[in-house]
Short mmCIF file of C-alpha atoms in Angstrom, two decimals:
data_model
loop_
_atom_site.label_atom_id
_atom_site.label_comp_id
_atom_site.label_asym_id
_atom_site.label_seq_id
_atom_site.Cartn_x
_atom_site.Cartn_y
_atom_site.Cartn_z
CA MET A 1 -6.37 17.30 9.04
CA THR A 2 -7.83 15.12 11.57
CA SER A 3 -11.55 14.87 12.29
CA THR A 4 -13.09 17.16 14.82
CA PRO A 5 -16.07 17.54 16.82
CA SER A 6 -18.67 19.83 15.93
CA PRO A 7 -19.13 23.14 18.22
CA SER A 8 -22.11 21.25 19.32
CA GLY A 9 -20.18 18.23 20.69
CA ASP A 10 -22.09 15.87 18.38
CA LYS A 11 -20.44 12.50 18.06
CA HIS A 12 -18.72 12.06 14.64
CA GLY A 13 -18.90 15.76 14.33
CA LEU A 14 -22.54 15.66 13.22
CA ASP A 15 -24.08 18.85 12.48
CA GLY A 16 -26.63 19.72 14.73
CA SER A 17 -29.06 20.77 11.83
CA ILE A 18 -29.75 17.06 11.29
CA LEU A 19 -30.33 16.22 15.12
CA ALA A 20 -32.72 19.24 15.22
CA LYS A 21 -34.56 18.11 11.76
CA ASN A 22 -35.08 14.66 13.47
CA ALA A 23 -36.18 15.90 16.88
CA LEU A 24 -39.57 15.38 16.54
CA SER A 25 -39.38 12.28 14.55
CA GLY A 26 -36.87 10.23 16.39
CA PRO A 27 -33.02 9.79 16.24
CA PRO A 28 -31.14 10.40 13.08
CA ARG A 29 -31.59 8.25 10.05
CA LEU A 30 -28.68 6.17 9.02
CA GLU A 31 -28.62 8.03 5.46
CA ASP A 32 -28.19 11.67 7.54
CA ILE A 33 -25.61 10.21 9.67
CA GLU A 34 -23.45 8.57 6.48
CA SER A 35 -24.07 11.60 4.80
CA ALA A 36 -22.58 13.74 7.69
CA ILE A 37 -19.66 11.18 8.21
CA GLU A 38 -18.83 11.22 4.53
CA GLU A 39 -18.28 15.19 4.65
CA GLU A 40 -15.84 14.99 7.69
CA PRO A 41 -12.15 15.94 6.58
CA PRO A 42 -9.96 12.70 5.55
CA ALA A 43 -7.65 11.28 8.29
CA SER A 44 -4.31 12.95 9.13
CA ARG A 45 -1.35 12.13 7.14
CA SER A 46 0.32 10.18 10.32
CA LYS A 47 -2.66 7.96 10.13
CA ILE A 48 -2.59 7.30 6.79
CA VAL A 49 1.33 6.49 6.95
CA SER A 50 0.47 4.54 9.98
CA TRP A 51 -2.08 2.53 8.13
CA ALA A 52 0.37 2.03 5.12
CA SER A 53 3.01 0.65 7.47
CA TRP A 54 1.42 -2.66 7.90
CA ASP A 55 1.33 -3.25 3.83
CA TRP A 56 4.96 -2.15 4.18
CA GLY A 57 5.63 -4.73 6.67
CA SER A 58 3.42 -7.33 4.91
CA ALA A 59 6.07 -7.84 2.46
CA ALA A 60 7.95 -9.99 4.81
CA PHE A 61 5.22 -12.32 4.42
CA ASN A 62 4.16 -12.09 0.87
CA ALA A 63 7.19 -11.78 -0.87
CA VAL A 64 9.83 -13.90 1.68
CA ALA A 65 7.49 -16.45 2.72
CA THR A 66 5.10 -17.33 0.28
CA SER A 67 6.59 -16.07 -3.15
CA PHE A 68 10.41 -15.77 -3.47
CA VAL A 69 12.70 -17.36 -0.55
CA PHE A 70 10.74 -19.81 1.69
CA THR A 71 8.46 -21.44 -0.84
CA VAL A 72 11.20 -21.99 -3.00
CA TYR A 73 13.54 -23.13 -0.27
CA LEU A 74 10.71 -25.77 0.55
CA THR A 75 10.44 -26.79 -3.31
CA SER A 76 14.11 -26.93 -4.27
CA ASP A 77 15.05 -30.39 -5.88
CA GLY A 78 16.81 -32.71 -3.02
CA MET A 79 16.52 -30.08 -0.43
CA PHE A 80 13.82 -31.84 1.32
CA THR A 81 12.40 -34.46 -1.20
CA ASP A 82 12.37 -34.10 -5.06
CA LYS A 83 10.81 -30.97 -6.25
CA THR A 84 7.56 -32.70 -7.88
CA THR A 85 6.67 -34.21 -4.26
CA ALA A 86 7.39 -31.10 -2.49
CA ASN A 87 5.15 -28.92 -4.79
CA GLN A 88 2.51 -31.70 -4.38
CA TYR A 89 2.66 -31.44 -0.63
CA LEU A 90 2.79 -27.58 -0.56
CA SER A 91 -0.29 -27.42 -2.55
CA TRP A 92 -2.15 -29.68 -0.22
CA GLY A 93 -1.17 -27.52 2.61
CA MET A 94 -2.56 -24.34 0.83
CA VAL A 95 -5.63 -26.13 -0.27
CA ALA A 96 -6.48 -26.73 3.62
CA ALA A 97 -5.50 -23.21 4.53
CA GLY A 98 -7.88 -21.76 1.81
CA ILE A 99 -10.66 -23.82 3.24
CA LEU A 100 -10.08 -22.45 6.72
CA ILE A 101 -10.02 -19.18 5.40
CA ALA A 102 -13.30 -19.58 3.33
CA LEU A 103 -15.05 -20.88 6.58
CA LEU A 104 -14.10 -18.45 9.04
CA ALA A 105 -12.98 -15.09 7.19
CA PRO A 106 -16.30 -13.72 6.69
CA ILE A 107 -17.42 -14.34 10.46
CA THR A 108 -14.06 -13.02 12.14
CA GLY A 109 -14.68 -9.55 9.92
CA GLN A 110 -18.40 -8.94 10.87
CA ARG A 111 -17.84 -10.06 14.58
CA ALA A 112 -14.88 -7.52 14.72
CA ASP A 113 -17.19 -4.89 13.17
CA ARG A 114 -19.93 -5.38 15.64
CA ALA A 115 -17.79 -5.49 18.44
CA GLY A 116 -15.74 -2.42 17.49
CA LYS A 117 -12.63 -4.58 17.89
CA GLY A 118 -11.29 -4.44 14.39
CA VAL A 119 -7.88 -2.79 15.67
CA ARG A 120 -7.54 -5.27 18.32
CA MET A 121 -7.94 -8.51 15.98
CA LEU A 122 -5.52 -6.97 13.54
CA GLY A 123 -3.18 -6.86 16.38
CA ALA A 124 -3.84 -10.64 17.22
CA PHE A 125 -3.55 -12.01 14.13
CA SER A 126 -0.58 -9.84 13.23
CA PHE A 127 1.10 -11.44 16.37
CA LEU A 128 0.25 -15.03 15.35
CA VAL A 129 1.90 -14.40 11.54
CA PHE A 130 4.95 -12.90 13.38
CA VAL A 131 4.98 -16.18 15.23
CA CYS A 132 4.58 -18.43 12.40
CA LEU A 133 7.45 -16.59 10.46
CA ALA A 134 9.97 -16.91 13.45
CA LEU A 135 9.32 -20.69 13.73
CA MET A 136 10.27 -21.02 10.33
CA PHE A 137 13.53 -20.96 11.51
CA PHE A 138 13.24 -24.43 12.73
CA VAL A 139 12.46 -25.94 9.33
CA ALA A 140 15.65 -27.73 8.42
CA PRO A 141 16.51 -30.78 6.46
CA ASP A 142 18.98 -32.26 9.03
CA SER A 143 16.12 -31.43 11.77
CA PRO A 144 15.17 -34.37 14.31
CA LEU A 145 12.02 -34.73 12.42
CA GLY A 146 13.66 -35.91 9.20
CA PRO A 147 13.48 -34.22 5.82
CA ILE A 148 9.96 -34.97 5.36
CA GLY A 149 8.88 -34.18 8.76
CA ALA A 150 10.73 -30.95 8.50
CA LEU A 151 9.01 -30.37 5.09
CA TRP A 152 5.40 -30.78 6.63
CA LEU A 153 6.36 -28.36 9.40
CA GLY A 154 7.30 -25.68 6.97
CA ILE A 155 4.11 -26.25 5.02
CA GLY A 156 2.23 -26.02 8.38
CA LEU A 157 3.51 -23.16 9.54
CA LEU A 158 3.18 -21.72 5.82
CA GLY A 159 -0.50 -22.52 5.72
CA ALA A 160 -1.08 -21.10 9.33
CA GLY A 161 0.65 -17.88 8.45
CA ASN A 162 -1.83 -17.53 5.37
CA VAL A 163 -4.76 -18.01 7.54
CA PHE A 164 -3.68 -15.52 9.94
CA PHE A 165 -2.48 -13.32 7.60
CA GLU A 166 -5.98 -13.35 5.61
CA PHE A 167 -7.72 -12.84 8.71
CA GLY A 168 -5.60 -9.61 9.62
CA SER A 169 -6.05 -8.47 6.25
CA VAL A 170 -9.82 -8.54 6.48
CA ASN A 171 -9.58 -6.01 9.34
CA TYR A 172 -6.82 -4.16 7.82
CA ASN A 173 -8.85 -3.44 4.71
CA ALA A 174 -11.49 -2.44 6.70
CA MET A 175 -10.01 0.60 8.06
CA LEU A 176 -9.55 1.65 4.34
CA ASN A 177 -13.11 3.67 4.63
CA ASP A 178 -11.85 5.22 7.50
CA ILE A 179 -9.34 6.97 6.54
CA SER A 180 -10.56 8.13 3.14
CA THR A 181 -13.29 9.49 1.02
CA PRO A 182 -14.68 8.26 -2.47
CA LYS A 183 -12.39 11.14 -3.88
CA ASN A 184 -9.12 9.79 -2.55
CA ARG A 185 -9.84 6.32 -1.71
CA GLY A 186 -8.17 5.19 -5.17
CA ALA A 187 -5.06 7.02 -4.53
CA ILE A 188 -4.80 5.84 -0.50
CA SER A 189 -5.48 2.20 -1.56
CA GLY A 190 -2.65 2.36 -4.31
CA PHE A 191 -0.32 4.17 -1.75
CA GLY A 192 -0.95 1.10 0.55
CA TRP A 193 -0.18 -1.39 -1.91
CA GLY A 194 2.79 0.69 -3.31
CA ALA A 195 4.42 0.60 0.07
CA GLY A 196 3.96 -2.99 0.32
CA TYR A 197 5.99 -3.51 -2.89
CA ILE A 198 8.74 -0.95 -1.79
CA GLY A 199 8.96 -2.89 1.48
CA GLY A 200 9.59 -5.98 -0.45
CA ILE A 201 12.54 -4.34 -2.40
CA VAL A 202 14.24 -3.26 0.64
CA LEU A 203 13.79 -6.44 2.50
CA LEU A 204 14.67 -8.74 -0.21
CA LEU A 205 17.75 -6.47 -1.17
CA PHE A 206 19.06 -6.79 2.47
CA LEU A 207 18.23 -10.71 2.63
CA TYR A 208 20.22 -11.04 -0.73
CA PHE A 209 23.28 -8.99 -0.06
CA GLY A 210 23.26 -9.96 3.92
CA PHE A 211 22.71 -13.86 3.81
CA ILE A 212 21.21 -15.40 0.45
CA ASN A 213 24.08 -14.27 -2.21
CA PRO A 214 27.26 -14.49 -0.32
CA GLU A 215 28.94 -17.96 0.99
CA VAL A 216 29.69 -16.61 4.15
CA GLY A 217 26.76 -14.04 5.06
CA LEU A 218 26.40 -11.54 7.97
CA PHE A 219 27.59 -13.37 11.45
CA GLY A 220 28.82 -16.11 9.66
CA VAL A 221 25.87 -17.61 8.32
CA THR A 222 26.24 -20.08 5.53
CA GLY A 223 23.92 -21.95 3.43
CA GLU A 224 24.71 -25.33 5.25
CA ASN A 225 21.48 -27.10 6.59
CA GLY A 226 19.44 -23.88 4.98
CA LEU A 227 20.86 -21.41 7.51
CA ASP A 228 20.74 -18.53 5.32
CA VAL A 229 17.29 -19.05 4.58
CA ARG A 230 16.23 -19.56 8.03
CA VAL A 231 17.81 -16.81 9.40
CA SER A 232 15.99 -14.73 6.88
CA MET A 233 12.96 -15.86 8.07
CA LEU A 234 13.77 -14.47 11.58
CA ILE A 235 14.41 -11.37 10.03
CA ALA A 236 11.35 -11.41 7.92
CA ALA A 237 9.65 -12.14 11.48
CA GLY A 238 11.10 -8.99 13.12
CA TRP A 239 10.72 -6.89 9.82
CA PHE A 240 6.87 -7.83 10.17
CA GLY A 241 6.19 -7.23 13.79
CA LEU A 242 8.09 -3.92 13.73
CA PHE A 243 5.80 -2.31 10.78
CA ALA A 244 2.61 -3.78 12.43
CA ILE A 245 2.90 -1.79 15.17
CA PRO A 246 2.12 2.23 13.95
CA VAL A 247 -1.41 1.30 12.90
CA LEU A 248 -1.99 -0.64 16.15
CA VAL A 249 -0.77 2.33 18.20
CA ASN A 250 -2.13 4.73 15.63
CA PRO A 251 -5.26 3.46 14.31
CA PRO A 252 -7.65 5.32 12.25
CA LYS A 253 -10.67 6.75 13.91
CA LYS A 254 -13.85 4.17 13.16
CA ARG A 255 -16.55 6.32 11.36
CA VAL A 256 -19.23 4.12 12.77
CA VAL A 257 -18.95 1.95 15.60
CA ARG A 258 -21.97 -0.03 16.76
CA HIS A 259 -22.22 -0.44 20.65
CA ASP A 260 -25.66 -1.97 20.79
CA ILE A 261 -24.73 -5.39 19.65
CA PRO A 262 -25.30 -8.28 22.13
CA HIS A 263 -22.99 -11.33 22.30
CA GLU A 264 -23.43 -13.63 19.64
CA SER A 265 -22.34 -17.24 18.77
CA ILE A 266 -20.65 -18.78 16.19
CA VAL A 267 -24.03 -20.14 14.60
CA ASP A 268 -25.35 -16.82 14.94
CA SER A 269 -22.50 -15.23 12.99
CA TYR A 270 -23.23 -17.74 10.19
CA LYS A 271 -26.95 -16.67 10.40
CA LYS A 272 -25.94 -13.08 9.54
CA LEU A 273 -23.46 -14.18 7.37
CA PHE A 274 -26.21 -15.68 5.02
CA ALA A 275 -28.55 -12.89 5.69
CA THR A 276 -25.46 -10.48 3.89
CA VAL A 277 -25.30 -12.89 1.21
CA ALA A 278 -29.10 -12.81 0.83
CA SER A 279 -29.41 -9.14 0.99
CA LEU A 280 -26.70 -8.67 -1.57
CA TRP A 281 -28.69 -10.99 -3.76
CA ARG A 282 -31.86 -9.00 -3.52
CA GLU A 283 -30.30 -5.49 -3.42
CA SER A 284 -26.98 -5.63 -5.35
CA ARG A 285 -26.65 -8.55 -7.61
CA ASN A 286 -23.91 -6.54 -9.30
CA THR A 287 -21.82 -6.55 -5.99
CA LEU A 288 -21.91 -10.37 -5.86
CA LYS A 289 -20.99 -10.64 -9.74
CA PHE A 290 -18.17 -8.80 -8.74
CA LEU A 291 -17.01 -10.62 -5.87
CA ILE A 292 -17.20 -13.98 -7.85
CA ALA A 293 -15.02 -12.27 -10.92
CA SER A 294 -12.61 -10.71 -8.52
CA ALA A 295 -12.20 -14.43 -6.96
CA VAL A 296 -11.11 -15.72 -10.12
CA PHE A 297 -8.89 -13.23 -11.61
CA ARG A 298 -7.37 -12.75 -8.00
CA ASP A 299 -6.30 -16.26 -7.76
CA GLY A 300 -4.89 -15.82 -11.20
CA LEU A 301 -2.72 -12.98 -9.72
CA ALA A 302 -1.82 -14.91 -6.99
CA GLY A 303 -0.61 -17.69 -9.32
CA VAL A 304 1.76 -15.21 -11.18
CA PHE A 305 3.90 -14.54 -8.00
CA THR A 306 3.24 -18.03 -6.54
CA PHE A 307 4.68 -19.89 -9.30
CA GLY A 308 6.74 -16.75 -10.95
CA GLY A 309 9.92 -18.08 -9.09
CA VAL A 310 9.15 -21.65 -10.23
CA ILE A 311 8.72 -20.82 -13.90
CA ALA A 312 12.04 -18.34 -13.34
CA GLY A 313 13.91 -21.30 -12.04
CA SER A 314 12.50 -24.05 -14.04
CA VAL A 315 12.15 -22.83 -17.34
CA PHE A 316 14.32 -20.03 -17.53
CA GLY A 317 17.22 -21.25 -15.27
CA PHE A 318 17.40 -18.61 -12.92
CA SER A 319 19.55 -19.51 -9.75
CA ALA A 320 18.39 -18.95 -6.28
CA GLY A 321 20.20 -15.53 -6.28
CA GLU A 322 18.64 -14.87 -9.68
CA VAL A 323 15.29 -15.12 -8.60
CA ILE A 324 15.60 -12.94 -5.72
CA ILE A 325 17.06 -10.18 -8.04
CA PHE A 326 14.12 -10.72 -10.35
CA ALA A 327 11.84 -10.69 -7.30
CA VAL A 328 13.36 -7.07 -6.35
CA ALA A 329 12.91 -5.78 -9.87
CA ALA A 330 9.24 -7.14 -9.88
CA ASN A 331 8.81 -5.32 -6.35
CA VAL A 332 9.96 -1.76 -8.22
CA VAL A 333 8.09 -2.19 -11.27
CA ALA A 334 4.68 -3.25 -9.46
CA GLY A 335 5.36 -0.54 -6.75
CA ILE A 336 6.12 2.39 -8.95
CA ALA A 337 3.09 1.09 -11.13
CA THR A 338 0.39 0.63 -8.41
CA MET A 339 1.26 4.20 -6.98
CA ALA A 340 1.12 5.67 -10.73
CA PHE A 341 -2.28 3.83 -11.19
CA GLY A 342 -3.66 5.04 -7.79
CA PRO A 343 -4.76 8.71 -9.09
CA LEU A 344 -5.73 7.20 -12.48
CA ASP A 345 -8.31 4.86 -10.27
CA ASP A 346 -9.93 7.82 -8.85
CA ARG A 347 -9.79 9.44 -12.54
CA TRP A 348 -10.68 6.60 -14.68
CA GLY A 349 -12.69 4.29 -12.40
CA SER A 350 -11.72 1.08 -10.79
CA ARG A 351 -13.44 -1.12 -13.23
CA ARG A 352 -11.41 0.32 -16.32
CA ILE A 353 -8.36 0.01 -14.51
CA ILE A 354 -8.97 -3.54 -13.91
CA MET A 355 -10.30 -4.51 -17.44
CA ILE A 356 -7.24 -2.77 -19.10
CA SER A 357 -5.03 -4.40 -16.80
CA LEU A 358 -6.13 -7.99 -17.13
CA CYS A 359 -5.94 -7.59 -20.91
CA LEU A 360 -2.44 -6.64 -20.76
CA MET A 361 -1.69 -9.59 -18.44
CA ILE A 362 -3.16 -12.11 -20.41
CA ALA A 363 -1.24 -10.78 -23.51
CA ALA A 364 2.19 -10.60 -21.64
CA GLY A 365 1.45 -14.20 -20.47
CA LEU A 366 0.84 -15.54 -23.96
CA GLY A 367 4.40 -13.74 -25.05
CA VAL A 368 6.19 -15.72 -22.17
CA PHE A 369 4.90 -19.04 -23.36
CA PHE A 370 5.01 -18.66 -26.96
CA LEU A 371 8.64 -17.07 -26.85
CA TYR A 372 10.24 -19.02 -23.99
CA ARG A 373 12.70 -20.54 -26.41
CA TYR A 374 14.51 -17.05 -26.24
CA GLY A 375 15.74 -17.68 -22.98
CA ALA A 376 16.02 -15.43 -19.80
CA THR A 377 15.31 -12.31 -21.74
CA THR A 378 12.01 -13.21 -22.53
CA PHE A 379 11.23 -13.79 -18.98
CA TRP A 380 12.78 -10.46 -17.91
CA VAL A 381 10.85 -8.28 -20.24
CA LEU A 382 7.67 -9.96 -20.39
CA GLY A 383 7.62 -11.52 -16.62
CA LEU A 384 8.29 -7.94 -15.63
CA ALA A 385 5.49 -6.64 -17.82
CA LEU A 386 2.93 -8.83 -16.01
CA THR A 387 4.00 -7.60 -12.63
CA ILE A 388 3.14 -4.00 -13.71
CA PHE A 389 -0.66 -4.63 -13.54
CA VAL A 390 -0.79 -7.00 -10.75
CA GLY A 391 -0.86 -4.40 -8.11
CA PRO A 392 -3.17 -2.03 -9.87
CA VAL A 393 -5.67 -4.75 -10.36
CA GLN A 394 -5.33 -5.70 -6.42
CA SER A 395 -5.51 -1.78 -5.55
CA ALA A 396 -8.14 -1.11 -7.75
CA SER A 397 -10.26 -4.13 -6.43
CA ARG A 398 -10.09 -3.17 -3.27
CA THR A 399 -11.28 0.61 -4.07
CA PHE A 400 -14.04 -0.92 -6.26
CA LEU A 401 -15.42 -2.95 -3.08
CA ALA A 402 -14.86 -0.24 -0.73
CA ASN A 403 -16.94 2.21 -2.58
CA VAL A 404 -19.91 0.05 -2.26
CA ILE A 405 -19.66 -1.15 1.56
CA PRO A 406 -22.22 0.45 3.72
CA LYS A 407 -20.85 2.26 6.80
CA GLY A 408 -20.17 -0.13 9.59
CA ARG A 409 -20.05 -3.48 7.73
CA GLU A 410 -16.54 -3.10 6.21
CA GLY A 411 -15.16 -5.90 7.90
CA GLU A 412 -18.01 -8.20 7.16
CA VAL A 413 -17.86 -7.58 3.43
CA PHE A 414 -14.37 -7.83 3.28
CA GLY A 415 -14.52 -10.89 4.82
CA LEU A 416 -16.73 -11.96 2.17
CA TYR A 417 -14.21 -10.47 -0.26
CA ALA A 418 -11.43 -12.72 1.50
CA THR A 419 -13.95 -15.93 1.11
CA THR A 420 -14.57 -15.52 -2.61
CA GLY A 421 -10.90 -14.84 -3.19
CA ARG A 422 -9.78 -17.89 -1.25
CA ALA A 423 -12.87 -20.31 -2.22
CA VAL A 424 -11.02 -20.99 -5.68
CA SER A 425 -7.38 -20.78 -4.35
CA PHE A 426 -7.06 -24.30 -5.77
CA LEU A 427 -7.98 -22.96 -9.28
CA ALA A 428 -4.52 -21.59 -10.48
CA PRO A 429 -2.53 -24.44 -8.84
CA MET A 430 -4.78 -26.88 -10.47
CA MET A 431 -4.78 -25.17 -13.98
CA TYR A 432 -0.98 -24.71 -13.74
CA GLY A 433 -0.76 -28.52 -13.10
CA LEU A 434 -3.11 -29.51 -15.83
CA ALA A 435 -1.50 -27.34 -18.33
CA ILE A 436 1.45 -29.20 -17.67
CA ALA A 437 0.09 -32.41 -18.14
CA LEU A 438 -1.26 -31.59 -21.39
CA GLY A 439 1.85 -30.21 -22.91
CA ALA A 440 3.65 -33.34 -21.63
CA ARG A 441 0.98 -35.46 -23.39
CA ILE A 442 1.12 -33.40 -26.43
CA LEU A 443 4.89 -33.23 -26.53
CA GLY A 444 5.57 -36.62 -25.81
CA ASP A 445 7.73 -38.60 -22.93
CA GLY A 446 10.99 -37.31 -22.17
CA VAL A 447 10.14 -33.62 -23.28
CA ASP A 448 10.06 -30.88 -20.53
CA ALA A 449 6.79 -29.30 -20.51
CA THR A 450 7.11 -26.88 -17.66
CA HIS A 451 6.55 -23.87 -19.75
CA TRP A 452 3.08 -24.93 -20.48
CA GLY A 453 1.96 -24.01 -16.68
CA ILE A 454 1.92 -20.62 -17.89
CA LEU A 455 -0.75 -21.10 -19.99
CA GLY A 456 -2.82 -22.73 -16.91
CA ILE A 457 -2.29 -19.12 -15.11
CA VAL A 458 -3.31 -17.19 -18.38
CA VAL A 459 -6.53 -19.21 -18.82
CA VAL A 460 -7.44 -18.46 -15.16
CA ILE A 461 -6.93 -14.73 -15.73
CA ALA A 462 -8.84 -14.69 -18.71
CA LEU A 463 -11.54 -16.15 -16.87
CA GLY A 464 -11.87 -13.57 -14.45
CA LEU A 465 -11.73 -11.13 -17.34
CA VAL A 466 -14.70 -12.62 -18.85
CA LEU A 467 -16.78 -12.65 -15.47
CA MET A 468 -15.79 -9.22 -15.08
CA ILE A 469 -17.43 -8.07 -18.41
CA PRO A 470 -21.15 -8.02 -17.06
CA VAL A 471 -20.11 -6.38 -14.05
CA LYS A 472 -21.46 -2.46 -13.81
CA SER A 473 -19.21 0.70 -13.12
CA GLN A 474 -19.11 1.57 -9.36
CA LYS A 475 -22.04 4.38 -9.82
CA ALA A 476 -24.25 1.72 -11.01
CA LEU A 477 -23.59 -0.44 -8.23
CA ILE A 478 -24.85 2.03 -5.76
CA GLY A 479 -28.37 1.83 -4.91
CA GLU A 480 -28.86 -0.93 -7.62
CA SER A 481 -31.78 -3.14 -7.56
CA ALA A 482 -31.99 -6.51 -7.80
CA SER A 483 -34.04 -6.42 -11.12
#
């Protein structure tokens, strides 16, 4: 069902009794407006599907560019340089992107909220991601830039794509409150995440059988000069662009739009950002605790996928094709699990889903470390077990936060969510490297210690779990005092 105006024609379908009640005392109070809005029917199925379509298309960037195809291509030993150097350069590029996101994501969201331009901003950033994906076609070892120059071009495009994708995600996530109610928010959020994983499955399978696996793929494409991967990035660009369109032409109806906000400068935006942080500190410190805890464990989740392909190849001897097959299986498992956990999120509560999932991820990660000598079977079983809980944690975190955001400030607070998530984006890569260095020191020279990197990721997830313990349930967060 779609939301319709009330017989009296009040904006947002507000009941006339609200206006009558406040006729002598001034305009409707914010709490009355929010109460009436909350009673509106949920968004139509077409708007929910249009919204989730962006998640489906996002697999082109998340799965293909950052996790299993393009980054593996950039860091392949001997492709542009040795794999150690390539990984170091890649990490520096991602740190730079993370700093930009941390500085700009919150004011991007809040400015879009105030101007009522969330859809327009989502469209702009989606287009920029599309451009970055398409330009990855030109990242070739034999390019005029030379191998190292081409490597830096690829890292630059990946970093810029990350910045634009995160900015777009701020506006996209802020739409969740516009298509859901507290009763179905977990299920709809899980549906979106699940669509992303399923989209990743379809796209990865097409790229694997069409270009990556065969010696001569579709249209006569081969692996010479990385052409199979480069053409795959063109396909990924088209995929993302196509599935970003539905939410732009059929966007959710904004439940609260503020038209009385004058033009503001960047400095003004930062002042309002600091005011937001200060108000959260005074009125809902648990929200800040959650933002900090989620920043840490979400970076651990990112580490699972960022280094999953590297671990599969370096520690367990997977070929490039086998890495993609594992990626497909991981997306199947994660997609099913995310959709299955969505209703449980509504029933059990987001906090419980997060805590249980993190505990089981730690157990699976430790299993990968201690049982790595048993070979590929270990990674297939326990690696897939890890991916079961990545999606539910991400979805439940989004739901947890969405339930406590005041109407009209979704982009602002989700901007903080993006900021805190990226403010520690160095943590998983750093712990991964430090753990390998520690393992090399313990095992001695000449002994491969790559598998120790798994412990670094586990430590980050465990730290996030510890920080999550004092965070109260959703109901306790609402109307919480600072005491």
